[in-house]
CSV table of C-alpha atoms in Angstrom, one decimal:
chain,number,residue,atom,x,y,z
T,1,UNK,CA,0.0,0.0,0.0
T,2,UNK,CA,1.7,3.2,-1.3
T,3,UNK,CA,-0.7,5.2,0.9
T,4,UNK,CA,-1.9,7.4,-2.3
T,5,UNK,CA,-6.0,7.0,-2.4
T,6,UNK,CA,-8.0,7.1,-5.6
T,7,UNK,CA,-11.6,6.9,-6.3
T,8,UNK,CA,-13.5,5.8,-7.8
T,9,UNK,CA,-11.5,2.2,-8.4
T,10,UNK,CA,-13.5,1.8,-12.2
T,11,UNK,CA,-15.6,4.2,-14.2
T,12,UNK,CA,-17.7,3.2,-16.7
T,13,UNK,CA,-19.4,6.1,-18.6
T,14,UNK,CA,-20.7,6.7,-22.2
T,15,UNK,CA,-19.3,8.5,-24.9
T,16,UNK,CA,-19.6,12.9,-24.3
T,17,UNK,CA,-20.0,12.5,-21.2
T,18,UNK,CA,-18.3,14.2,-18.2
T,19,UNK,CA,-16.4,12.5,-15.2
T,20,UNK,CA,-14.0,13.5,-11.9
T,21,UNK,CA,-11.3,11.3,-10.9
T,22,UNK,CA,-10.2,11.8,-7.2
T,23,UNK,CA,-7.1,10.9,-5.5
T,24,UNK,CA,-5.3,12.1,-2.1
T,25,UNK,CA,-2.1,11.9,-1.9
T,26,UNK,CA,0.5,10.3,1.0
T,27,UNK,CA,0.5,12.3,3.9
T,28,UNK,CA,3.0,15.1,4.5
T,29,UNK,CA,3.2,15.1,0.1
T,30,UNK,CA,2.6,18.3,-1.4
T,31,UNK,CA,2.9,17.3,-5.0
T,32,UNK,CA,0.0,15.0,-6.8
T,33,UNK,CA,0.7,13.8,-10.7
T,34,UNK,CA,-1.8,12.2,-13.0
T,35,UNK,CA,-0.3,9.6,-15.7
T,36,UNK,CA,-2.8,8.0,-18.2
T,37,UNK,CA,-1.7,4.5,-19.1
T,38,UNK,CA,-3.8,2.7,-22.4
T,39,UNK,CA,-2.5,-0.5,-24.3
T,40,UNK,CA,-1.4,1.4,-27.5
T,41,UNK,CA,0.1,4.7,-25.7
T,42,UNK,CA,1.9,2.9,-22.6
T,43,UNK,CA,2.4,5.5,-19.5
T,44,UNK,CA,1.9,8.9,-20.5
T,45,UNK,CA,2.3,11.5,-17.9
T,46,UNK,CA,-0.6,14.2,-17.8
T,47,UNK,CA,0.0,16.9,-15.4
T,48,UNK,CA,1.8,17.8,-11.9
T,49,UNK,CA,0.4,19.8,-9.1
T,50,UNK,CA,2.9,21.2,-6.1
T,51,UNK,CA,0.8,22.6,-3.3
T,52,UNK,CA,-2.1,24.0,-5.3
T,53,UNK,CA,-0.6,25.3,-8.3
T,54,UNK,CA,0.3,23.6,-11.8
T,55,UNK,CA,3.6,22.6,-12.3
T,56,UNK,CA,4.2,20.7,-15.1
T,57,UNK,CA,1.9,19.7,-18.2
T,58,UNK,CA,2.7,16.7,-20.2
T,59,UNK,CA,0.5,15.4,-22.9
T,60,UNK,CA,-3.0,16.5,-21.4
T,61,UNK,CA,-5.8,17.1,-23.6
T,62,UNK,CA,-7.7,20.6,-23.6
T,63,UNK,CA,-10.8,18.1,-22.5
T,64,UNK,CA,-9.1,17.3,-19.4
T,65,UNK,CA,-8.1,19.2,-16.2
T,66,UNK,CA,-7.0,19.0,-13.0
T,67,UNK,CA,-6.8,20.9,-10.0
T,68,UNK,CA,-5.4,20.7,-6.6
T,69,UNK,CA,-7.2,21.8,-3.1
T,70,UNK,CA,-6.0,23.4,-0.3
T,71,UNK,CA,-6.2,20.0,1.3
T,72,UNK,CA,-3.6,18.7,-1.1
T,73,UNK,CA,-6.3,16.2,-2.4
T,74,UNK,CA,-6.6,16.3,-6.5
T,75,UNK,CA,-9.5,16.1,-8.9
T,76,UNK,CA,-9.1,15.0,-12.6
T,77,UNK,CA,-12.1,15.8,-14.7
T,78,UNK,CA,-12.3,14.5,-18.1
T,79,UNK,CA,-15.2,16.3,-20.6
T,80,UNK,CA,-16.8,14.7,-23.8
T,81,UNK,CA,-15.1,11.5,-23.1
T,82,UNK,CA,-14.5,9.5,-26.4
T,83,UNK,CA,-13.5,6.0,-27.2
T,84,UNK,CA,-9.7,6.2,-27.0
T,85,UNK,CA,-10.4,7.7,-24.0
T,86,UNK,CA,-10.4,4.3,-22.0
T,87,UNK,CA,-7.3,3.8,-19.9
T,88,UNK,CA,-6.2,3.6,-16.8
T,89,UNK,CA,-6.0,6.6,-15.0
T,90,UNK,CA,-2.9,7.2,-12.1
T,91,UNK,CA,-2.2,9.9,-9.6
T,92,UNK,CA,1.2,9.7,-7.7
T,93,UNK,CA,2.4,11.4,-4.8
T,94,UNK,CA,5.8,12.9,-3.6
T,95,UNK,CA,7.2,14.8,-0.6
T,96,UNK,CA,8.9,17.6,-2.9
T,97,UNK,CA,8.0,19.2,-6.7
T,98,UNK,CA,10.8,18.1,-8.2
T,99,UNK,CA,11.3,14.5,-7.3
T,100,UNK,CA,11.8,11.2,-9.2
T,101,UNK,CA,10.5,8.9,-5.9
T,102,UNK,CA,6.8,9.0,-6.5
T,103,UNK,CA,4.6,7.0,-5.0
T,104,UNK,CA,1.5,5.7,-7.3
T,105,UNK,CA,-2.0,5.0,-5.9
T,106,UNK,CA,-4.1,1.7,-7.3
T,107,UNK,CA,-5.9,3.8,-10.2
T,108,UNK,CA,-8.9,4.5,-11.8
T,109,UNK,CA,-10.2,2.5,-14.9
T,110,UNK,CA,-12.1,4.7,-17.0
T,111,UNK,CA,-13.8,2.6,-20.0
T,112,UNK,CA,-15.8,4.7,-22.7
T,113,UNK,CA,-18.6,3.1,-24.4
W,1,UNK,CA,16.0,14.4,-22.0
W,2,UNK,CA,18.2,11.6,-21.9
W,3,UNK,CA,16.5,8.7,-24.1
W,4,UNK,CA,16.9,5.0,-22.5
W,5,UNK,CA,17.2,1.7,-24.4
W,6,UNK,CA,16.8,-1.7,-22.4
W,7,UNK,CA,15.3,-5.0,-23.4
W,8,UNK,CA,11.6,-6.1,-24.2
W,9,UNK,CA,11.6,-8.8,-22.3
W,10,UNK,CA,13.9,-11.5,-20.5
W,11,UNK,CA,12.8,-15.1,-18.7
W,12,UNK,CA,14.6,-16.0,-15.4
W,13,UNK,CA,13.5,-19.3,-13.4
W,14,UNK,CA,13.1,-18.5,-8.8
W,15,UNK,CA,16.4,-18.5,-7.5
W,16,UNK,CA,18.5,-16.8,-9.4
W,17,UNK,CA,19.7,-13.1,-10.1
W,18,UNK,CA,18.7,-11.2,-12.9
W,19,UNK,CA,20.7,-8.4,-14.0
W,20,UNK,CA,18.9,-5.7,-16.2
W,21,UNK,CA,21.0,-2.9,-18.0
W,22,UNK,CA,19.7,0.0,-19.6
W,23,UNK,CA,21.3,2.1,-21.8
W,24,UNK,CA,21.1,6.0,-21.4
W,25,UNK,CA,24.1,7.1,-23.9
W,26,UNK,CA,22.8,10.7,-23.4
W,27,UNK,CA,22.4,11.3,-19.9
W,28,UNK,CA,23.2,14.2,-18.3
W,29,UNK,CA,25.3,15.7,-15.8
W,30,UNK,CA,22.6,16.3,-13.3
W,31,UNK,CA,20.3,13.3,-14.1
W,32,UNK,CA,19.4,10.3,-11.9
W,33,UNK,CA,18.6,6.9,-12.6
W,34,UNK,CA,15.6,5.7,-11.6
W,35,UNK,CA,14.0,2.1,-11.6
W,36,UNK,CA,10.3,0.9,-11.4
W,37,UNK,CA,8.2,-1.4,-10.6
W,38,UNK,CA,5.1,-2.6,-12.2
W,39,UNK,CA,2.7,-5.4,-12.2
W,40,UNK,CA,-0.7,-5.9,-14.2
W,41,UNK,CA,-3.1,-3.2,-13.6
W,42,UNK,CA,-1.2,-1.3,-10.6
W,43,UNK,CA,1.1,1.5,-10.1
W,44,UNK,CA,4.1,1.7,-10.6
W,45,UNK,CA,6.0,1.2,-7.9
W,46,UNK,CA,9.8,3.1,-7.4
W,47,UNK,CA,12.5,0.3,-6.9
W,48,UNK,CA,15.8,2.3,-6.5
W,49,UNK,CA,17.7,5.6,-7.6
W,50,UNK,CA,21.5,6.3,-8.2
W,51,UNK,CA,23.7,8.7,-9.6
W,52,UNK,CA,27.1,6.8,-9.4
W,53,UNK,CA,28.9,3.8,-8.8
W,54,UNK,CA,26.7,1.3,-6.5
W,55,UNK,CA,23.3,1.8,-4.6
W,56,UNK,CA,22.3,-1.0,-2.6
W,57,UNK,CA,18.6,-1.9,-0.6
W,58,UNK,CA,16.3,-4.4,0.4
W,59,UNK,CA,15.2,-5.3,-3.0
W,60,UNK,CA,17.9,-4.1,-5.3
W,61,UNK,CA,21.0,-3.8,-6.5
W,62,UNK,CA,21.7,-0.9,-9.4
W,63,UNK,CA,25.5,-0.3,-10.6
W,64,UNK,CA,26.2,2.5,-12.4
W,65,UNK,CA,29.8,2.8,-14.3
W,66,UNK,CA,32.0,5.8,-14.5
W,67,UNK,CA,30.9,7.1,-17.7
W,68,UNK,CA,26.8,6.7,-16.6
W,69,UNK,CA,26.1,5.6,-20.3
W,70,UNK,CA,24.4,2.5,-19.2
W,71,UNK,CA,23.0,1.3,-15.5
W,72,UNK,CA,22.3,-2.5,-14.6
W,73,UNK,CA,19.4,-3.1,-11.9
W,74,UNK,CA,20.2,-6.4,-10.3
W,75,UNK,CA,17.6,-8.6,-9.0
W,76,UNK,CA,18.9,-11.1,-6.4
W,77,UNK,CA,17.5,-14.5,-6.1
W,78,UNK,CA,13.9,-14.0,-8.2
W,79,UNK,CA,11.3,-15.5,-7.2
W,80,UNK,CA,7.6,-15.8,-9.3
W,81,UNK,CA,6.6,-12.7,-7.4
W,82,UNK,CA,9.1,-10.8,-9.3
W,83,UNK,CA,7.5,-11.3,-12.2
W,84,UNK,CA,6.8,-7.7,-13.6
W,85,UNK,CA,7.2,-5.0,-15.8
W,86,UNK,CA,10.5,-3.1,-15.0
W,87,UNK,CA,11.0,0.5,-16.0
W,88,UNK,CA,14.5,3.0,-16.8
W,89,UNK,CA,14.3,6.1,-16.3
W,90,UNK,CA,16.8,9.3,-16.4
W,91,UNK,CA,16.1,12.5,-16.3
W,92,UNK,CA,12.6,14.4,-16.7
W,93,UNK,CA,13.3,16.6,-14.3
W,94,UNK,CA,12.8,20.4,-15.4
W,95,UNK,CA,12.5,23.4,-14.3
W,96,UNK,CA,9.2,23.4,-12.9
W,97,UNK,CA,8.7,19.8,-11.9
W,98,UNK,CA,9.1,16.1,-12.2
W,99,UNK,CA,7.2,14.5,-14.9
W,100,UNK,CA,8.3,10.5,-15.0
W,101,UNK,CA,8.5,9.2,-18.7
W,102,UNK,CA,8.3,5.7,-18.9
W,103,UNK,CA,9.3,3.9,-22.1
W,104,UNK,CA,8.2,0.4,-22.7
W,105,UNK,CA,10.5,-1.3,-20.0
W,106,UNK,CA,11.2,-4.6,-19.4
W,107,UNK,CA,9.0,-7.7,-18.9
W,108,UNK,CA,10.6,-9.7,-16.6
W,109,UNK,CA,9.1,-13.4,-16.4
W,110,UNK,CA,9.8,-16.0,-13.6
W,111,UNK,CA,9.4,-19.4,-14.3
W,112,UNK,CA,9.3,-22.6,-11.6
């Protein structure tokens, strides 16, 4: 158990529609990330959050953002979900911004029908 | 970013020690090298992290030459729970943050 939290643990949704993706990270971690992992694309990392602001942005789609809360927890919303959009979703956690220990919670399978 | 090379796959039976080497021919001064973890349908899952020479812990071994062109994570005595994808990585780190990129890794199987 990494002690990184995400909910829900599958999504299944149709096609335009709209979801959230939650995770909280480890305790005492002020920086949550968001990789996308499908079959065909491998693990593609998304975005990075340090203590409430944006921090880096990788290969995230306009339909998608984040944001983090004052109480470190993160929020991933996906909008007019499509097909390819199926994946498993992960948030990781780590103590600093700039850090290559990271600490991955269980994920979120999203499929898109 | 420094671009890593290291095998598809490789086959190991429990018991033994499995050495994986990745090639970063490109690395930079600064960079680490960083290992993962990962098995079906979780997250990855960091192993070790070196910059030189040896690093040692309760699960791995990684050796790192002089030159940093290539790193070996060493896996001592597998056993089937072993049996995982294993990921390289150097670098990513910029300016404003850490984004991990993964490349394919390596699929380690562990056979009786």
């Amino acid at each position: 158990d990494s002690g990184v939290t995400q909910t829900p643990k599958h999504l299944i949704t149709a096609t335009g529609q709209r979801v959230t993706l939650r995770c909280s990270p480890r305790s005492g971690d002020l920086s949550v990330y968001w990789y996308q992992q499908s079959l065909d694309q491998g693990l593609q990392f998304l975005i990075q959050y340090y203590n409430g602001e944006e921090r880096a942005k990788g290969n995230i789609l306009e339909r998608f953002s984040a944001q983090q809360f004052p109480d470190l927890h993160s929020e991933l919303n996906l909008s007019s979900l499509e097909l390819g959009d199926s994946a498993l979703y992960f948030c990781a956690s780590s103590e600093s911004g700039t850090s290559y220990e990271q600490y991955f919670g269980p994920g979120t399978r999203l499929t898109v029908t | 970013l420094a671009k890593t090379t290291q095998p598809i796959s490789m086959d190991s039976y429990e018991g033994q020690e499995v050495n994986i080497t990745c090639s970063h021919n490109n690395i930079a001064t600064n960079d680490y090298i960083t290992w993962y973890q990962q098995f079906p349908s979780q997250g990855p899952r960091f192993i070790i992290q070196g910059y030189k020479t040896k690093v040692t812990n309760e699960v791995a071994s990684l050796f790192i030459p002089a030159d940093r062109k290539s790193s070996t994570l060493s896996l001592p005595r597998v056993s089937l729970s072993d049996t995982a994808v294993y990921y390289c990585l150097v670098g990513g780190l910029n300016q404003a943050g850490t984004a991990l990129i993964f490349g394919k890794g390596t699929t380690l199987s562990v056979s009786s």
